[in-house]
Short mmCIF file of N, CA and C in Angstrom, two decimals:
data_model
loop_
_atom_site.label_atom_id
_atom_site.label_comp_id
_atom_site.label_asym_id
_atom_site.label_seq_id
_atom_site.Cartn_x
_atom_site.Cartn_y
_atom_site.Cartn_z
N MET A 1 -110.18 71.99 -27.68
CA MET A 1 -109.57 71.74 -26.63
C MET A 1 -108.16 72.40 -25.86
N PRO A 2 -108.54 73.18 -25.00
CA PRO A 2 -108.20 73.84 -24.31
C PRO A 2 -106.56 73.37 -23.91
N VAL A 3 -105.72 74.51 -24.40
CA VAL A 3 -104.13 74.13 -24.05
C VAL A 3 -103.50 75.36 -22.94
N ILE A 4 -102.46 74.49 -22.02
CA ILE A 4 -102.31 75.71 -20.93
C ILE A 4 -100.50 75.06 -20.70
N ASN A 5 -99.94 76.21 -21.22
CA ASN A 5 -98.76 75.92 -20.77
C ASN A 5 -98.45 74.80 -21.74
N GLY A 6 -98.71 74.18 -23.06
CA GLY A 6 -98.49 73.13 -24.16
C GLY A 6 -99.22 72.07 -23.19
N ILE A 7 -99.82 71.85 -22.47
CA ILE A 7 -100.76 70.71 -21.65
C ILE A 7 -102.18 70.61 -22.00
N SER A 8 -102.79 69.84 -22.96
CA SER A 8 -103.55 69.80 -23.21
C SER A 8 -104.62 68.61 -22.60
N LYS A 9 -105.73 69.25 -21.81
CA LYS A 9 -106.49 68.72 -21.16
C LYS A 9 -107.47 68.97 -21.02
N PRO A 10 -108.75 67.72 -21.68
CA PRO A 10 -110.11 68.63 -21.31
C PRO A 10 -110.71 67.87 -20.16
N ALA A 11 -111.84 68.74 -19.60
CA ALA A 11 -112.70 68.20 -18.62
C ALA A 11 -112.58 66.72 -18.52
N GLY A 12 -112.90 66.48 -17.50
CA GLY A 12 -113.10 65.12 -17.28
C GLY A 12 -111.41 63.81 -17.55
N VAL A 13 -110.57 64.25 -18.19
CA VAL A 13 -109.68 63.46 -17.99
C VAL A 13 -108.44 64.17 -16.85
N ARG A 14 -108.05 63.18 -16.87
CA ARG A 14 -106.37 63.36 -15.29
C ARG A 14 -105.30 63.99 -16.21
N CYS A 15 -104.65 64.84 -15.52
CA CYS A 15 -103.76 65.64 -15.97
C CYS A 15 -102.32 64.24 -16.00
N VAL A 16 -102.28 64.98 -17.12
CA VAL A 16 -100.28 64.05 -16.88
C VAL A 16 -99.71 64.00 -16.52
N GLN A 17 -99.50 65.37 -15.42
CA GLN A 17 -98.17 65.85 -15.32
C GLN A 17 -99.11 65.35 -13.38
N LEU A 18 -100.25 64.23 -13.11
CA LEU A 18 -100.17 64.04 -11.68
C LEU A 18 -99.68 62.21 -11.62
N ASP A 19 -99.13 62.29 -10.63
CA ASP A 19 -98.46 61.04 -10.66
C ASP A 19 -99.32 59.90 -9.66
N ASP A 20 -98.77 58.57 -9.34
CA ASP A 20 -99.70 57.94 -9.09
C ASP A 20 -100.16 58.39 -7.40
N ALA A 21 -99.85 58.98 -6.51
CA ALA A 21 -100.19 59.43 -5.39
C ALA A 21 -100.96 61.14 -5.44
N ASN A 22 -100.91 61.40 -7.02
CA ASN A 22 -102.16 62.69 -7.44
C ASN A 22 -101.05 63.62 -6.66
N LEU A 23 -100.15 63.46 -6.69
CA LEU A 23 -99.92 64.43 -6.73
C LEU A 23 -98.62 65.52 -7.69
N CYS A 24 -98.12 66.89 -7.77
CA CYS A 24 -98.23 67.25 -9.13
C CYS A 24 -96.65 67.33 -9.46
N ARG A 25 -96.39 66.22 -10.50
CA ARG A 25 -94.99 66.59 -10.94
C ARG A 25 -94.13 68.11 -11.12
N ILE A 26 -95.20 68.90 -11.31
CA ILE A 26 -94.44 70.35 -11.64
C ILE A 26 -94.58 71.69 -10.62
N PHE A 27 -94.95 70.92 -9.21
CA PHE A 27 -95.58 71.28 -8.50
C PHE A 27 -94.39 72.16 -8.31
N GLY A 28 -94.31 74.12 -8.24
CA GLY A 28 -93.12 74.66 -7.69
C GLY A 28 -92.77 75.08 -9.22
N GLN A 29 -92.92 74.34 -10.39
CA GLN A 29 -91.83 75.02 -11.76
C GLN A 29 -92.42 75.75 -12.10
N PRO A 30 -91.58 76.49 -13.22
CA PRO A 30 -92.11 77.73 -14.11
C PRO A 30 -93.16 77.08 -15.05
N GLU A 31 -93.24 75.74 -15.59
CA GLU A 31 -94.02 75.33 -16.39
C GLU A 31 -95.56 74.81 -15.87
N ARG A 32 -95.45 75.12 -14.43
CA ARG A 32 -97.10 74.91 -13.96
C ARG A 32 -97.88 75.54 -14.32
N PRO A 33 -99.41 75.08 -15.03
CA PRO A 33 -99.69 76.17 -15.34
C PRO A 33 -100.08 77.26 -14.68
N ALA A 34 -100.42 78.08 -14.96
CA ALA A 34 -101.50 79.35 -13.86
C ALA A 34 -102.61 79.29 -13.10
N VAL A 35 -103.68 78.60 -14.19
CA VAL A 35 -104.89 77.87 -13.31
C VAL A 35 -104.96 77.08 -12.68
N CYS A 36 -103.56 75.96 -12.13
CA CYS A 36 -103.58 75.10 -11.30
C CYS A 36 -102.84 76.26 -10.49
N GLY A 37 -102.31 77.11 -9.67
CA GLY A 37 -101.92 77.51 -8.56
C GLY A 37 -102.81 78.44 -7.98
N GLN A 38 -103.76 78.85 -9.12
CA GLN A 38 -105.29 79.56 -8.76
C GLN A 38 -106.68 79.15 -7.93
N LEU A 39 -106.26 77.84 -8.47
CA LEU A 39 -107.10 76.63 -7.79
C LEU A 39 -106.97 76.94 -6.22
N GLN A 40 -107.25 77.26 -5.59
CA GLN A 40 -107.37 77.28 -4.14
C GLN A 40 -108.44 76.27 -3.35
N PRO A 41 -107.39 75.65 -2.06
CA PRO A 41 -108.35 74.39 -1.84
C PRO A 41 -109.41 75.22 -0.85
N ALA A 42 -110.80 74.78 -0.61
CA ALA A 42 -111.05 74.99 0.50
C ALA A 42 -112.02 74.04 1.23
N ALA A 43 -113.06 73.92 2.62
CA ALA A 43 -113.39 72.90 3.15
C ALA A 43 -114.55 72.27 2.00
N ASP A 44 -115.27 73.15 1.48
CA ASP A 44 -116.35 72.65 0.99
C ASP A 44 -115.87 71.84 -0.41
N MET A 45 -114.70 72.02 -1.21
CA MET A 45 -113.86 71.79 -1.77
C MET A 45 -113.02 70.54 -1.89
N CYS A 46 -112.46 70.42 -0.77
CA CYS A 46 -112.16 69.07 -0.11
C CYS A 46 -112.66 68.01 0.53
N GLY A 47 -113.97 68.76 1.07
CA GLY A 47 -114.47 67.67 1.94
C GLY A 47 -113.66 66.92 3.09
N ALA A 48 -114.67 65.71 3.37
CA ALA A 48 -113.88 64.92 4.77
C ALA A 48 -112.57 63.71 3.57
N ASN A 49 -112.85 63.21 2.51
CA ASN A 49 -112.39 62.25 2.17
C ASN A 49 -112.02 62.30 0.37
N GLN A 50 -110.96 61.99 -0.26
CA GLN A 50 -111.12 62.16 -2.01
C GLN A 50 -111.43 61.66 -2.49
N ALA A 51 -112.76 60.70 -2.14
CA ALA A 51 -113.85 61.22 -2.98
C ALA A 51 -114.75 61.87 -3.69
N HIS A 52 -114.86 62.91 -2.09
CA HIS A 52 -115.76 64.24 -2.18
C HIS A 52 -115.04 65.05 -2.76
N ALA A 53 -113.80 64.79 -2.93
CA ALA A 53 -112.68 66.61 -3.89
C ALA A 53 -112.85 66.07 -4.80
N LEU A 54 -112.66 64.59 -5.38
CA LEU A 54 -112.60 64.56 -6.83
C LEU A 54 -114.09 64.80 -7.28
N HIS A 55 -115.48 64.20 -6.72
CA HIS A 55 -116.80 64.99 -7.33
C HIS A 55 -116.42 65.97 -6.90
N TYR A 56 -115.89 66.87 -6.36
CA TYR A 56 -116.09 68.07 -6.68
C TYR A 56 -115.52 69.20 -7.80
N LEU A 57 -114.52 68.45 -7.92
CA LEU A 57 -113.70 68.55 -8.99
C LEU A 57 -114.33 68.49 -10.59
N HIS A 58 -114.87 67.26 -10.19
CA HIS A 58 -115.46 67.01 -11.83
C HIS A 58 -116.92 67.34 -11.98
N GLN A 59 -117.50 68.40 -10.98
CA GLN A 59 -119.01 69.38 -11.30
C GLN A 59 -118.38 70.38 -11.20
N LEU A 60 -116.97 71.03 -11.29
CA LEU A 60 -116.29 72.18 -11.36
C LEU A 60 -115.79 72.26 -12.41
N GLU A 61 -114.91 71.28 -13.39
CA GLU A 61 -114.99 70.92 -14.74
C GLU A 61 -115.84 70.65 -15.63
N ARG A 62 -117.83 70.12 -15.19
CA ARG A 62 -118.59 70.62 -15.96
C ARG A 62 -119.08 71.35 -15.95
N ALA A 63 -119.17 72.54 -15.06
CA ALA A 63 -119.95 73.68 -15.05
C ALA A 63 -119.26 74.72 -15.92
N THR A 64 -117.56 74.58 -16.10
CA THR A 64 -116.86 75.78 -16.46
C THR A 64 -115.88 75.22 -18.26
N CYS A 65 -116.65 74.03 -18.42
CA CYS A 65 -116.37 73.35 -19.60
C CYS A 65 -117.07 74.61 -21.05
N PRO A 66 -116.09 74.69 -21.62
CA PRO A 66 -116.90 76.12 -23.07
C PRO A 66 -118.36 75.15 -23.82
N THR A 67 -117.90 73.92 -23.81
CA THR A 67 -118.91 73.49 -24.73
C THR A 67 -120.05 72.85 -23.23
N ALA A 68 -120.29 73.16 -22.58
CA ALA A 68 -121.10 72.65 -21.14
C ALA A 68 -122.33 73.59 -21.87
N LYS A 69 -123.66 72.69 -21.93
CA LYS A 69 -125.03 73.88 -22.21
C LYS A 69 -125.88 73.54 -21.49
N SER A 70 -126.16 74.97 -21.20
CA SER A 70 -127.03 74.91 -19.86
C SER A 70 -128.62 74.45 -20.37
N GLY A 71 -129.56 74.54 -19.52
CA GLY A 71 -130.70 73.75 -19.00
C GLY A 71 -130.93 72.77 -18.91
#
């Protein structure tokens, strides 16, 4: 399981740093994982609503999961 700055989160598991409004509790803090800041939103990612955005992120996690199998 990947560990990023002490945060161990497998694909598909909600980040423990998200609050009830899905806002990052450590946004702007030095302990925020670099990968979080590198993920830049785009229109195709965000879509028209939260359901679209969450689906997109789920697909992205599946596609980049180290144990993902092709075929």
